Amino acid sequence: TWDLSKALWIIREIAEMTIEKEFGVSRTILAD
């Protein structure tokens, strides 16, 4: 559903920002 897709997108965005902040990893590593 749209809600699930949106929730997963938000979780992914937060995870990417957290990883960048904590480890300095580029977003592109998590990109599909």
A tleap script that builds the chain and sets N, CA, C and O, in Angstrom:
source leaprc.protein.ff14SB
mol = sequence {
  NTHR TRP ASP LEU SER LYS ALA LEU TRP ILE
  ILE ARG GLU ILE ALA GLU MET THR ILE GLU
  LYS GLU PHE GLY VAL SER ARG THR ILE LEU
  ALA CASP
}
set mol.1.N position { 0.831 -1.205 0.000 }
set mol.1.CA position { 0.000 0.000 0.000 }
set mol.1.C position { 0.863 1.251 0.000 }
set mol.1.O position { 2.070 1.178 0.229 }
set mol.2.N position { 0.245 2.402 -0.256 }
set mol.2.CA position { 0.997 3.661 -0.271 }
set mol.2.C position { 1.593 3.941 1.102 }
set mol.2.O position { 2.732 4.394 1.214 }
set mol.3.N position { 0.816 3.670 2.141 }
set mol.3.CA position { 1.307 3.937 3.498 }
set mol.3.C position { 2.561 3.136 3.792 }
set mol.3.O position { 3.511 3.659 4.374 }
set mol.4.N position { 2.572 1.876 3.397 }
set mol.4.CA position { 3.742 1.029 3.642 }
set mol.4.C position { 4.935 1.546 2.864 }
set mol.4.O position { 6.037 1.644 3.403 }
set mol.5.N position { 4.724 1.875 1.601 }
set mol.5.CA position { 5.818 2.382 0.775 }
set mol.5.C position { 6.383 3.671 1.359 }
set mol.5.O position { 7.599 3.859 1.399 }
set mol.6.N position { 5.503 4.553 1.809 }
set mol.6.CA position { 5.932 5.827 2.387 }
set mol.6.C position { 6.714 5.590 3.671 }
set mol.6.O position { 7.748 6.217 3.903 }
set mol.7.N position { 6.214 4.676 4.506 }
set mol.7.CA position { 6.891 4.377 5.766 }
set mol.7.C position { 8.289 3.818 5.504 }
set mol.7.O position { 9.250 4.208 6.167 }
set mol.8.N position { 8.399 2.922 4.555 }
set mol.8.CA position { 9.702 2.338 4.236 }
set mol.8.C position { 10.647 3.399 3.694 }
set mol.8.O position { 11.841 3.379 3.993 }
set mol.9.N position { 10.119 4.329 2.896 }
set mol.9.CA position { 10.949 5.402 2.354 }
set mol.9.C position { 11.473 6.288 3.471 }
set mol.9.O position { 12.647 6.655 3.487 }
set mol.10.N position { 10.595 6.629 4.406 }
set mol.10.CA position { 11.000 7.475 5.533 }
set mol.10.C position { 12.065 6.770 6.368 }
set mol.10.O position { 13.073 7.373 6.737 }
set mol.11.N position { 11.837 5.498 6.660 }
set mol.11.CA position { 12.810 4.728 7.444 }
set mol.11.C position { 14.154 4.707 6.734 }
set mol.11.O position { 15.199 4.857 7.367 }
set mol.12.N position { 14.129 4.523 5.430 }
set mol.12.CA position { 15.369 4.466 4.664 }
set mol.12.C position { 16.094 5.806 4.693 }
set mol.12.O position { 17.313 5.854 4.855 }
set mol.13.N position { 15.342 6.893 4.536 }
set mol.13.CA position { 15.944 8.223 4.580 }
set mol.13.C position { 16.607 8.476 5.931 }
set mol.13.O position { 17.731 8.976 5.991 }
set mol.14.N position { 15.919 8.134 7.004 }
set mol.14.CA position { 16.473 8.332 8.351 }
set mol.14.C position { 17.712 7.467 8.532 }
set mol.14.O position { 18.717 7.921 9.079 }
set mol.15.N position { 17.642 6.227 8.074 }
set mol.15.CA position { 18.782 5.321 8.206 }
set mol.15.C position { 19.989 5.865 7.451 }
set mol.15.O position { 21.111 5.821 7.957 }
set mol.16.N position { 19.766 6.374 6.248 }
set mol.16.CA position { 20.870 6.911 5.449 }
set mol.16.C position { 21.494 8.120 6.130 }
set mol.16.O position { 22.717 8.246 6.183 }
set mol.17.N position { 20.655 9.005 6.651 }
set mol.17.CA position { 21.176 10.196 7.322 }
set mol.17.C position { 21.959 9.806 8.574 }
set mol.17.O position { 22.999 10.391 8.875 }
set mol.18.N position { 21.450 8.818 9.294 }
set mol.18.CA position { 22.123 8.360 10.508 }
set mol.18.C position { 23.478 7.746 10.173 }
set mol.18.O position { 24.477 8.031 10.834 }
set mol.19.N position { 23.507 6.907 9.149 }
set mol.19.CA position { 24.758 6.272 8.743 }
set mol.19.C position { 25.764 7.324 8.295 }
set mol.19.O position { 26.942 7.249 8.643 }
set mol.20.N position { 25.300 8.306 7.523 }
set mol.20.CA position { 26.206 9.363 7.063 }
set mol.20.C position { 26.810 10.098 8.249 }
set mol.20.O position { 28.008 10.379 8.272 }
set mol.21.N position { 25.967 10.410 9.241 }
set mol.21.CA position { 26.422 11.171 10.394 }
set mol.21.C position { 27.394 10.353 11.238 }
set mol.21.O position { 28.427 10.859 11.675 }
set mol.22.N position { 27.056 9.090 11.462 }
set mol.22.CA position { 27.841 8.260 12.365 }
set mol.22.C position { 29.110 7.710 11.716 }
set mol.22.O position { 30.150 7.616 12.368 }
set mol.23.N position { 29.029 7.351 10.457 }
set mol.23.CA position { 30.136 6.652 9.814 }
set mol.23.C position { 30.721 7.391 8.613 }
set mol.23.O position { 31.762 6.998 8.086 }
set mol.24.N position { 30.052 8.461 8.180 }
set mol.24.CA position { 30.541 9.198 7.029 }
set mol.24.C position { 30.440 8.395 5.745 }
set mol.24.O position { 31.263 8.547 4.842 }
set mol.25.N position { 29.428 7.541 5.666 }
set mol.25.CA position { 29.240 6.710 4.483 }
set mol.25.C position { 28.365 7.453 3.473 }
set mol.25.O position { 27.393 8.113 3.840 }
set mol.26.N position { 28.720 7.334 2.228 }
set mol.26.CA position { 27.962 8.015 1.187 }
set mol.26.C position { 26.592 7.374 0.997 }
set mol.26.O position { 26.447 6.158 1.126 }
set mol.27.N position { 25.595 8.189 0.693 }
set mol.27.CA position { 24.240 7.692 0.435 }
set mol.27.C position { 24.227 6.685 -0.702 }
set mol.27.O position { 23.438 5.741 -0.693 }
set mol.28.N position { 25.090 6.884 -1.668 }
set mol.28.CA position { 25.039 6.066 -2.873 }
set mol.28.C position { 25.279 4.592 -2.574 }
set mol.28.O position { 24.881 3.728 -3.356 }
set mol.29.N position { 25.923 4.299 -1.459 }
set mol.29.CA position { 26.187 2.897 -1.113 }
set mol.29.C position { 24.880 2.156 -0.867 }
set mol.29.O position { 24.763 0.972 -1.183 }
set mol.30.N position { 23.881 2.864 -0.293 }
set mol.30.CA position { 22.612 2.219 0.000 }
set mol.30.C position { 21.617 2.315 -1.157 }
set mol.30.O position { 20.534 1.732 -1.102 }
set mol.31.N position { 21.981 3.039 -2.182 }
set mol.31.CA position { 21.067 3.212 -3.314 }
set mol.31.C position { 20.949 1.913 -4.112 }
set mol.31.O position { 21.920 1.175 -4.278 }
set mol.32.N position { 19.757 1.661 -4.591 }
set mol.32.CA position { 19.547 0.455 -5.392 }
set mol.32.C position { 19.954 0.690 -6.829 }
set mol.32.O position { 19.847 -0.216 -7.656 }
savepdb mol mol.pdb
quit
